[in-house]
Amino acid sequence: MAEREVDRSVSQTVKAQLALRDQILSGSLRPGERISELQAVETTGASRTPVRMALVRLEEEGLLEAIPSGGFMVKAFSERDISDSIELRGTLEGLAARFAAERGVSARELEPLKECLAAIDELLRQVPISIEAFSSYVALNARFHALLTELSRSPPLIRQIDRASALPFASPSGFVMAQSALPEAQQILIIGQEHHRVVIDAIENREGARAEAVMREHARLAVRNLRLALRNRTHLDLLPALALIKTTTD
Amino acid sequence: MAEREVDRSVSQTVKAQLALRDQILSGSLRPGERISELQAVETTGASRTPVRMALVRLEEEGLLEAIPSGGFMVKAFSERDISDSIELRGTLEGLAARFAAERGVSARELEPLKECLAAIDELLRQVPISIEAFSSYVALNARFHALLTELSRSPPLIRQIDRASALPFASPSGFVMAQSALPEAQQILIIGQEHHRVVIDAIENREGARAEAVMREHARLAVRNLRLALRNRTHLDLLPALALIKTTTD
DNA sequence: TCCTTCGTTATTGTATACATAACGCATACA
DNA sequence: TGTATGCGTTATGTATACAATAACGAAGGA
């Protein structure tokens, strides 16, 4: 069959996985909806085998749920699920910060973190922050969290944090974007930046408990703000992950 | 093709997954060794498609690692990886205990936990503990931890704890078995039981911080004892997961 | 003697055909 | 009219054929 257009730059499995994730997060596939393999084959352009592999991976990732009688459906999340996921990630990042502090980190390793910090400081100097600056902030914040996670030098922990961030609303970018809908967005970003500053200081001074505590507080702040943000959903259209939230909160 | 003997009671994918996990944990497949799909097909009796699905699931589970050029290899773990995994699980269970305490748990929900506690008390009354009693202990302890996790009523957290327990040495049963090699085994079990008692008390009295703290201490104790146990490996032959530990600690 | 290149082989990635189980609809009987 | 049973359709689970790529080895030239 030569009529199928094949992109050989990435594997069909990866292509299918990305395409399906996109469909889920964009809301083309609604929560609770069963995913038809045949339909997925048509929309992704891959054949059934890679599509099935992608479905298995997305299930492990937490975006899909296996149906006992066979097949997969898009998972639905309650507001509580979301806030728990954020707090969960905060707890893991707290452990990462503690590991970093207790195990010691060289000045050279801390350098990229400090650069991130300075770059964010620079952005926050504008009042009010522009849209472009905000999207830079989202990227820098994600980078800061990723670097911090790496500092733990614990592959099992890093792996688990990555898993916890797989759900888009639990990723650093996800909840930052949600919070941006709030009128107090700028102040929130400034407080978050203060947390970043404290965790670096704590790691530098080898204060494990303090490093851990501030990361957990960081997450708790995010949870509170997300709750507020979800109250006035009108501003949240930009958040693709919203498609996954159950309309009826339990 | 009717010559292949097929067991229709479970799906071929599940069968292959169980068979491969067995091979990994029993040490038939050594850490770092590449898993040949063809060989896996022969040993599991399933065909390539379900074998590949099983391999993907085992990778997500953390027992396998994808090789960039294709295929999978058995993952190898350092001693540090193992102790980190235990502490990680302790941290998550701490969060679960805190959620349970803060969100409130009815007396009826706490009942199974207390039954578990009483059953373990009964077992520990024998000095020294018999082999049969010990294996009962392993089962009861696993049940206690599972019930406690459930009490959090947080599906994302429960999911993550399950993931963290996938590695056999990080599961409740795994490290209890490791500790059993120590001469102080009985005392260790008694201290662990005290932790169980405290966490129930803390949840009952809605003391979230205390419930969390004791579960983390529970894990830290396990880490210390596992380190000791790994010193005299001669007694550890019973622990299948040992096959996954790198011989050269980094 | 070592490095490079080409060819062969083995193993993975992909596609599709076939088998089987589930779901829905229609019809018949109570 | 409602329920139950059976058949047909559809979708998933499984097996295998085919394609492509990476690894290994041999041979030739520098």
Tab-separated table of N, CA, C and O in Angstrom, chain B residues 112-214:
chain	number	residue	atom	x	y	z
B	112	PRO	N	-11.621	-2.024	59.259
B	112	PRO	CA	-10.715	-3.029	58.658
B	112	PRO	C	-9.257	-2.793	59.040
B	112	PRO	O	-8.515	-3.761	59.258
B	113	LEU	N	-8.863	-1.533	59.128
B	113	LEU	CA	-7.494	-1.208	59.542
B	113	LEU	C	-7.216	-1.751	60.927
B	113	LEU	O	-6.170	-2.352	61.195
B	114	LYS	N	-8.185	-1.541	61.827
B	114	LYS	CA	-7.991	-1.975	63.208
B	114	LYS	C	-7.943	-3.493	63.301
B	114	LYS	O	-7.210	-4.052	64.122
B	115	GLU	N	-8.739	-4.138	62.461
B	115	GLU	CA	-8.697	-5.598	62.440
B	115	GLU	C	-7.321	-6.095	62.019
B	115	GLU	O	-6.770	-7.023	62.607
B	116	CYS	N	-6.794	-5.452	60.992
B	116	CYS	CA	-5.444	-5.761	60.521
B	116	CYS	C	-4.443	-5.605	61.660
B	116	CYS	O	-3.610	-6.478	61.914
B	117	LEU	N	-4.544	-4.493	62.320
B	117	LEU	CA	-3.649	-4.172	63.432
B	117	LEU	C	-3.703	-5.265	64.498
B	117	LEU	O	-2.668	-5.764	64.959
B	118	ALA	N	-4.927	-5.649	64.851
B	118	ALA	CA	-5.101	-6.666	65.893
B	118	ALA	C	-4.523	-8.004	65.456
B	118	ALA	O	-3.874	-8.718	66.232
B	119	ALA	N	-4.730	-8.332	64.179
B	119	ALA	CA	-4.221	-9.605	63.663
B	119	ALA	C	-2.698	-9.635	63.714
B	119	ALA	O	-2.092	-10.665	64.054
B	120	ILE	N	-2.091	-8.503	63.385
B	120	ILE	CA	-0.623	-8.446	63.439
B	120	ILE	C	-0.151	-8.539	64.880
B	120	ILE	O	0.816	-9.244	65.185
B	121	ASP	N	-0.849	-7.851	65.793
B	121	ASP	CA	-0.511	-7.949	67.214
B	121	ASP	C	-0.467	-9.407	67.648
B	121	ASP	O	0.453	-9.838	68.340
B	122	GLU	N	-1.492	-10.120	67.234
B	122	GLU	CA	-1.599	-11.536	67.583
B	122	GLU	C	-0.362	-12.301	67.116
B	122	GLU	O	0.240	-13.077	67.865
B	123	LEU	N	0.017	-12.046	65.857
B	123	LEU	CA	1.178	-12.743	65.278
B	123	LEU	C	2.461	-12.430	66.043
B	123	LEU	O	3.298	-13.309	66.286
B	124	LEU	N	2.604	-11.175	66.410
B	124	LEU	CA	3.863	-10.741	67.020
B	124	LEU	C	4.011	-11.238	68.456
B	124	LEU	O	5.074	-11.076	69.056
B	125	ARG	N	2.927	-11.798	68.985
B	125	ARG	CA	2.988	-12.291	70.354
B	125	ARG	C	3.959	-13.474	70.470
B	125	ARG	O	4.552	-13.690	71.520
B	126	GLN	N	4.078	-14.252	69.377
B	126	GLN	CA	5.021	-15.370	69.427
B	126	GLN	C	6.458	-14.839	69.362
B	126	GLN	O	6.762	-13.995	68.544
B	127	VAL	N	7.316	-15.389	70.222
B	127	VAL	CA	8.742	-15.049	70.170
B	127	VAL	C	9.546	-16.339	70.216
B	127	VAL	O	9.409	-17.087	71.178
B	128	PRO	N	10.366	-16.659	69.246
B	128	PRO	CA	10.479	-15.927	67.984
B	128	PRO	C	9.355	-16.295	67.030
B	128	PRO	O	8.750	-17.342	67.173
B	129	ILE	N	9.146	-15.445	66.059
B	129	ILE	CA	8.043	-15.617	65.124
B	129	ILE	C	8.356	-16.771	64.156
B	129	ILE	O	9.490	-16.939	63.724
B	130	SER	N	7.351	-17.570	63.865
B	130	SER	CA	7.566	-18.712	62.972
B	130	SER	C	7.556	-18.260	61.509
B	130	SER	O	7.117	-17.160	61.200
B	131	ILE	N	8.014	-19.132	60.655
B	131	ILE	CA	8.043	-18.806	59.225
B	131	ILE	C	6.631	-18.564	58.702
B	131	ILE	O	6.386	-17.613	57.950
B	132	GLU	N	5.710	-19.428	59.120
B	132	GLU	CA	4.323	-19.275	58.640
B	132	GLU	C	3.744	-17.946	59.121
B	132	GLU	O	3.104	-17.220	58.367
B	133	ALA	N	3.971	-17.658	60.392
B	133	ALA	CA	3.452	-16.412	60.946
B	133	ALA	C	4.063	-15.223	60.211
B	133	ALA	O	3.393	-14.227	59.938
B	134	PHE	N	5.328	-15.372	59.860
B	134	PHE	CA	5.980	-14.262	59.162
B	134	PHE	C	5.334	-14.009	57.805
B	134	PHE	O	5.111	-12.864	57.423
B	135	SER	N	5.024	-15.078	57.095
B	135	SER	CA	4.431	-14.850	55.779
B	135	SER	C	3.013	-14.310	55.914
B	135	SER	O	2.550	-13.535	55.070
B	136	SER	N	2.319	-14.682	57.001
B	136	SER	CA	1.030	-14.046	57.282
B	136	SER	C	1.241	-12.554	57.531
B	136	SER	O	0.472	-11.711	57.078
B	137	TYR	N	2.315	-12.266	58.263
B	137	TYR	CA	2.607	-10.867	58.558
B	137	TYR	C	2.796	-10.073	57.279
B	137	TYR	O	2.271	-8.971	57.135
B	138	VAL	N	3.560	-10.648	56.345
B	138	VAL	CA	3.819	-9.955	55.079
B	138	VAL	C	2.501	-9.599	54.391
B	138	VAL	O	2.294	-8.467	53.939
B	139	ALA	N	1.587	-10.568	54.363
B	139	ALA	CA	0.292	-10.334	53.705
B	139	ALA	C	-0.517	-9.280	54.449
B	139	ALA	O	-1.093	-8.370	53.833
B	140	LEU	N	-0.561	-9.375	55.761
B	140	LEU	CA	-1.345	-8.427	56.556
B	140	LEU	C	-0.781	-7.020	56.452
B	140	LEU	O	-1.529	-6.034	56.367
B	141	ASN	N	0.524	-6.933	56.452
B	141	ASN	CA	1.167	-5.630	56.335
B	141	ASN	C	0.833	-4.985	54.990
B	141	ASN	O	0.497	-3.803	54.905
B	142	ALA	N	0.898	-5.776	53.928
B	142	ALA	CA	0.554	-5.255	52.603
B	142	ALA	C	-0.891	-4.775	52.601
B	142	ALA	O	-1.213	-3.715	52.051
B	143	ARG	N	-1.763	-5.557	53.252
B	143	ARG	CA	-3.169	-5.181	53.312
B	143	ARG	C	-3.356	-3.878	54.083
B	143	ARG	O	-4.121	-3.009	53.658
B	144	PHE	N	-2.648	-3.753	55.181
B	144	PHE	CA	-2.747	-2.532	55.980
B	144	PHE	C	-2.372	-1.315	55.138
B	144	PHE	O	-3.095	-0.314	55.115
B	145	HIS	N	-1.258	-1.426	54.433
B	145	HIS	CA	-0.809	-0.291	53.628
B	145	HIS	C	-1.798	0.031	52.507
B	145	HIS	O	-2.049	1.191	52.207
B	146	ALA	N	-2.357	-1.022	51.911
B	146	ALA	CA	-3.323	-0.807	50.831
B	146	ALA	C	-4.578	-0.119	51.365
B	146	ALA	O	-5.089	0.826	50.755
B	147	LEU	N	-5.062	-0.563	52.510
B	147	LEU	CA	-6.258	0.034	53.111
B	147	LEU	C	-6.014	1.490	53.467
B	147	LEU	O	-6.863	2.349	53.238
B	148	LEU	N	-4.826	1.749	54.024
B	148	LEU	CA	-4.489	3.114	54.410
B	148	LEU	C	-4.486	4.023	53.185
B	148	LEU	O	-5.022	5.140	53.205
B	149	THR	N	-3.895	3.521	52.109
B	149	THR	CA	-3.857	4.282	50.859
B	149	THR	C	-5.264	4.627	50.389
B	149	THR	O	-5.548	5.763	50.001
B	150	GLU	N	-6.152	3.646	50.473
B	150	GLU	CA	-7.538	3.838	50.041
B	150	GLU	C	-8.225	4.944	50.837
B	150	GLU	O	-9.069	5.668	50.305
B	151	LEU	N	-7.867	5.036	52.116
B	151	LEU	CA	-8.528	6.010	52.987
B	151	LEU	C	-8.352	7.446	52.508
B	151	LEU	O	-9.129	8.318	52.876
B	152	SER	N	-7.325	7.690	51.707
B	152	SER	CA	-7.088	9.053	51.237
B	152	SER	C	-8.218	9.507	50.313
B	152	SER	O	-8.437	10.684	50.116
B	153	ARG	N	-8.925	8.531	49.727
B	153	ARG	CA	-10.018	8.804	48.791
B	153	ARG	C	-9.578	9.715	47.657
B	153	ARG	O	-10.355	10.523	47.144
B	154	SER	N	-8.312	9.594	47.296
B	154	SER	CA	-7.785	10.415	46.206
B	154	SER	C	-7.266	9.511	45.091
B	154	SER	O	-6.154	9.000	45.165
B	155	PRO	N	-8.083	9.319	44.045
B	155	PRO	CA	-7.659	8.422	42.965
B	155	PRO	C	-6.284	8.750	42.389
B	155	PRO	O	-5.491	7.828	42.172
B	156	PRO	N	-5.954	10.041	42.167
B	156	PRO	CA	-4.620	10.299	41.610
B	156	PRO	C	-3.504	9.823	42.544
B	156	PRO	O	-2.507	9.271	42.091
B	157	LEU	N	-3.703	10.051	43.835
B	157	LEU	CA	-2.681	9.650	44.805
B	157	LEU	C	-2.592	8.130	44.902
B	157	LEU	O	-1.498	7.557	44.924
B	158	ILE	N	-3.733	7.473	44.930
B	158	ILE	CA	-3.740	6.008	45.005
B	158	ILE	C	-3.015	5.426	43.806
B	158	ILE	O	-2.194	4.513	43.925
B	159	ARG	N	-3.305	5.999	42.655
B	159	ARG	CA	-2.658	5.551	41.428
B	159	ARG	C	-1.143	5.684	41.518
B	159	ARG	O	-0.398	4.787	41.152
B	160	GLN	N	-0.722	6.822	42.007
B	160	GLN	CA	0.721	7.092	42.088
B	160	GLN	C	1.398	6.163	43.096
B	160	GLN	O	2.519	5.709	42.868
B	161	ILE	N	0.723	5.887	44.190
B	161	ILE	CA	1.304	4.970	45.186
B	161	ILE	C	1.418	3.573	44.602
B	161	ILE	O	2.419	2.880	44.803
B	162	ASP	N	0.405	3.176	43.848
B	162	ASP	CA	0.490	1.868	43.186
B	162	ASP	C	1.698	1.814	42.269
B	162	ASP	O	2.432	0.832	42.232
B	163	ARG	N	1.902	2.890	41.523
B	163	ARG	CA	3.045	2.957	40.622
B	163	ARG	C	4.341	2.848	41.385
B	163	ARG	O	5.268	2.165	40.987
B	164	ALA	N	4.396	3.572	42.515
B	164	ALA	CA	5.630	3.575	43.299
B	164	ALA	C	5.888	2.204	43.917
B	164	ALA	O	7.018	1.873	44.250
B	165	SER	N	4.844	1.417	44.087
B	165	SER	CA	4.998	0.094	44.691
B	165	SER	C	5.259	-0.980	43.645
B	165	SER	O	5.431	-2.145	43.980
B	166	ALA	N	5.281	-0.573	42.366
B	166	ALA	CA	5.441	-1.569	41.310
B	166	ALA	C	6.803	-2.229	41.390
B	166	ALA	O	6.935	-3.432	41.167
B	167	LEU	N	7.803	-1.448	41.727
B	167	LEU	CA	9.119	-2.017	41.913
B	167	LEU	C	9.077	-2.910	43.146
B	167	LEU	O	8.750	-2.452	44.229
B	168	PRO	N	9.435	-4.176	42.989
B	168	PRO	CA	9.174	-5.148	44.050
B	168	PRO	C	9.858	-4.804	45.372
B	168	PRO	O	9.300	-5.019	46.428
B	169	PHE	N	11.029	-4.205	45.294
B	169	PHE	CA	11.726	-3.910	46.552
B	169	PHE	C	11.139	-2.688	47.221
B	169	PHE	O	11.426	-2.400	48.372
B	170	ALA	N	10.314	-1.935	46.505
B	170	ALA	CA	9.692	-0.752	47.106
B	170	ALA	C	8.291	-1.070	47.623
B	170	ALA	O	7.647	-0.231	48.218
B	171	SER	N	7.816	-2.271	47.384
B	171	SER	CA	6.497	-2.649	47.877
B	171	SER	C	6.590	-2.974	49.365
B	171	SER	O	7.663	-3.300	49.863
B	172	PRO	N	5.476	-2.853	50.076
B	172	PRO	CA	5.511	-3.151	51.508
B	172	PRO	C	6.084	-4.549	51.768
B	172	PRO	O	6.943	-4.726	52.630
B	173	SER	N	5.644	-5.520	50.989
B	173	SER	CA	6.115	-6.883	51.220
B	173	SER	C	7.603	-6.993	50.957
B	173	SER	O	8.331	-7.670	51.678
B	174	GLY	N	8.044	-6.299	49.923
B	174	GLY	CA	9.436	-6.406	49.519
B	174	GLY	C	10.402	-6.026	50.608
B	174	GLY	O	11.280	-6.792	50.962
B	175	PHE	N	10.213	-4.858	51.183
B	175	PHE	CA	11.229	-4.482	52.147
B	175	PHE	C	11.051	-5.157	53.494
B	175	PHE	O	12.014	-5.333	54.227
B	176	VAL	N	9.836	-5.582	53.779
B	176	VAL	CA	9.671	-6.378	55.002
B	176	VAL	C	10.469	-7.670	54.877
B	176	VAL	O	11.163	-8.081	55.799
B	177	MET	N	10.395	-8.275	53.702
B	177	MET	CA	11.134	-9.511	53.510
B	177	MET	C	12.628	-9.287	53.618
B	177	MET	O	13.356	-10.094	54.170
B	178	ALA	N	13.080	-8.162	53.087
B	178	ALA	CA	14.503	-7.860	53.162
B	178	ALA	C	14.935	-7.722	54.616
B	178	ALA	O	15.959	-8.256	55.038
B	179	GLN	N	14.110	-7.003	55.385
B	179	GLN	CA	14.468	-6.774	56.774
B	179	GLN	C	14.481	-8.061	57.590
B	179	GLN	O	15.169	-8.155	58.601
B	180	SER	N	13.724	-9.026	57.130
B	180	SER	CA	13.619	-10.262	57.904
B	180	SER	C	14.963	-10.958	58.028
B	180	SER	O	15.156	-11.821	58.870
B	181	ALA	N	15.902	-10.569	57.174
B	181	ALA	CA	17.216	-11.205	57.236
B	181	ALA	C	18.029	-10.728	58.435
B	181	ALA	O	19.007	-11.342	58.814
B	182	LEU	N	17.593	-9.617	59.007
B	182	LEU	CA	18.365	-9.057	60.111
B	182	LEU	C	18.106	-9.809	61.412
B	182	LEU	O	16.993	-10.298	61.629
B	183	PRO	N	19.112	-9.854	62.266
B	183	PRO	CA	18.921	-10.510	63.573
B	183	PRO	C	17.872	-9.791	64.420
B	183	PRO	O	17.168	-10.421	65.201
B	184	GLU	N	17.751	-8.470	64.210
B	184	GLU	CA	16.797	-7.705	65.027
B	184	GLU	C	15.413	-7.697	64.386
B	184	GLU	O	14.587	-6.821	64.683
B	185	ALA	N	15.138	-8.648	63.526
B	185	ALA	CA	13.897	-8.634	62.744
B	185	ALA	C	12.664	-8.428	63.618
B	185	ALA	O	11.817	-7.580	63.334
B	186	GLN	N	12.577	-9.191	64.693
B	186	GLN	CA	11.382	-9.130	65.527
B	186	GLN	C	11.160	-7.724	66.108
B	186	GLN	O	10.055	-7.194	66.067
B	187	GLN	N	12.241	-7.125	66.593
B	187	GLN	CA	12.110	-5.773	67.148
B	187	GLN	C	11.664	-4.790	66.074
B	187	GLN	O	10.873	-3.884	66.334
B	188	ILE	N	12.203	-4.982	64.888
B	188	ILE	CA	11.835	-4.084	63.787
B	188	ILE	C	10.338	-4.173	63.500
B	188	ILE	O	9.657	-3.164	63.336
B	189	LEU	N	9.831	-5.407	63.466
B	189	LEU	CA	8.409	-5.593	63.208
B	189	LEU	C	7.573	-4.924	64.296
B	189	LEU	O	6.530	-4.326	64.016
B	190	ILE	N	8.037	-5.021	65.526
B	190	ILE	CA	7.288	-4.434	66.641
B	190	ILE	C	7.250	-2.908	66.523
B	190	ILE	O	6.213	-2.281	66.744
B	191	ILE	N	8.378	-2.317	66.139
B	191	ILE	CA	8.415	-0.862	65.963
B	191	ILE	C	7.488	-0.444	64.813
B	191	ILE	O	6.728	0.520	64.916
B	192	GLY	N	7.543	-1.218	63.735
B	192	GLY	CA	6.674	-0.925	62.596
B	192	GLY	C	5.214	-0.972	63.015
B	192	GLY	O	4.413	-0.103	62.618
B	193	GLN	N	4.867	-1.951	63.804
B	193	GLN	CA	3.494	-2.080	64.286
B	193	GLN	C	3.098	-0.861	65.120
B	193	GLN	O	1.959	-0.392	65.041
B	194	GLU	N	4.047	-0.351	65.890
B	194	GLU	CA	3.770	0.853	66.686
B	194	GLU	C	3.438	2.026	65.750
B	194	GLU	O	2.513	2.794	66.023
B	195	HIS	N	4.167	2.115	64.639
B	195	HIS	CA	3.865	3.164	63.659
B	195	HIS	C	2.440	3.005	63.137
B	195	HIS	O	1.704	3.970	63.007
B	196	HIS	N	2.076	1.771	62.835
B	196	HIS	CA	0.717	1.516	62.350
B	196	HIS	C	-0.309	2.020	63.368
B	196	HIS	O	-1.304	2.646	63.017
B	197	ARG	N	-0.034	1.725	64.628
B	197	ARG	CA	-0.964	2.111	65.684
B	197	ARG	C	-1.092	3.632	65.746
B	197	ARG	O	-2.190	4.171	65.844
B	198	VAL	N	0.042	4.301	65.659
B	198	VAL	CA	0.041	5.764	65.769
B	198	VAL	C	-0.714	6.392	64.596
B	198	VAL	O	-1.484	7.333	64.776
B	199	VAL	N	-0.511	5.859	63.403
B	199	VAL	CA	-1.149	6.502	62.242
B	199	VAL	C	-2.672	6.382	62.343
B	199	VAL	O	-3.398	7.326	62.011
B	200	ILE	N	-3.146	5.257	62.821
B	200	ILE	CA	-4.593	5.107	62.996
B	200	ILE	C	-5.111	6.104	64.027
B	200	ILE	O	-6.126	6.775	63.827
B	201	ASP	N	-4.373	6.202	65.120
B	201	ASP	CA	-4.768	7.140	66.174
B	201	ASP	C	-4.810	8.572	65.646
B	201	ASP	O	-5.752	9.318	65.907
B	202	ALA	N	-3.794	8.915	64.868
B	202	ALA	CA	-3.716	10.279	64.335
B	202	ALA	C	-4.869	10.556	63.366
B	202	ALA	O	-5.468	11.630	63.384
B	203	ILE	N	-5.186	9.574	62.541
B	203	ILE	CA	-6.293	9.754	61.604
B	203	ILE	C	-7.602	9.902	62.364
B	203	ILE	O	-8.430	10.766	62.049
B	204	GLU	N	-7.778	9.086	63.390
B	204	GLU	CA	-8.995	9.131	64.196
B	204	GLU	C	-9.176	10.511	64.829
B	204	GLU	O	-10.293	11.030	64.881
B	205	ASN	N	-8.058	11.088	65.278
B	205	ASN	CA	-8.128	12.391	65.942
B	205	ASN	C	-7.909	13.546	64.976
B	205	ASN	O	-7.698	14.681	65.403
B	206	ARG	N	-7.922	13.227	63.683
B	206	ARG	CA	-7.809	14.253	62.647
B	206	ARG	C	-6.537	15.080	62.760
B	206	ARG	O	-6.534	16.282	62.468
B	207	GLU	N	-5.453	14.419	63.173
B	207	GLU	CA	-4.165	15.110	63.253
B	207	GLU	C	-3.370	14.807	61.993
B	207	GLU	O	-2.574	13.867	61.941
B	208	GLY	N	-3.591	15.598	60.960
B	208	GLY	CA	-2.982	15.337	59.658
B	208	GLY	C	-1.469	15.313	59.696
B	208	GLY	O	-0.838	14.400	59.145
B	209	ALA	N	-0.892	16.319	60.346
B	209	ALA	CA	0.558	16.434	60.359
B	209	ALA	C	1.193	15.218	61.035
B	209	ALA	O	2.194	14.674	60.573
B	210	ARG	N	0.570	14.777	62.143
B	210	ARG	CA	1.120	13.641	62.881
B	210	ARG	C	0.999	12.357	62.051
B	210	ARG	O	1.930	11.546	62.001
B	211	ALA	N	-0.132	12.194	61.405
B	211	ALA	CA	-0.335	11.004	60.568
B	211	ALA	C	0.716	10.954	59.465
B	211	ALA	O	1.317	9.898	59.196
B	212	GLU	N	0.957	12.109	58.870
B	212	GLU	CA	1.945	12.147	57.798
B	212	GLU	C	3.336	11.843	58.334
B	212	GLU	O	4.075	11.042	57.756
B	213	ALA	N	3.668	12.473	59.436
B	213	ALA	CA	5.022	12.329	59.983
B	213	ALA	C	5.347	10.878	60.305
B	213	ALA	O	6.442	10.391	60.019
B	214	VAL	N	4.377	10.176	60.876
B	214	VAL	CA	4.681	8.816	61.309
B	214	VAL	C	4.866	7.883	60.109
B	214	VAL	O	5.702	6.986	60.136
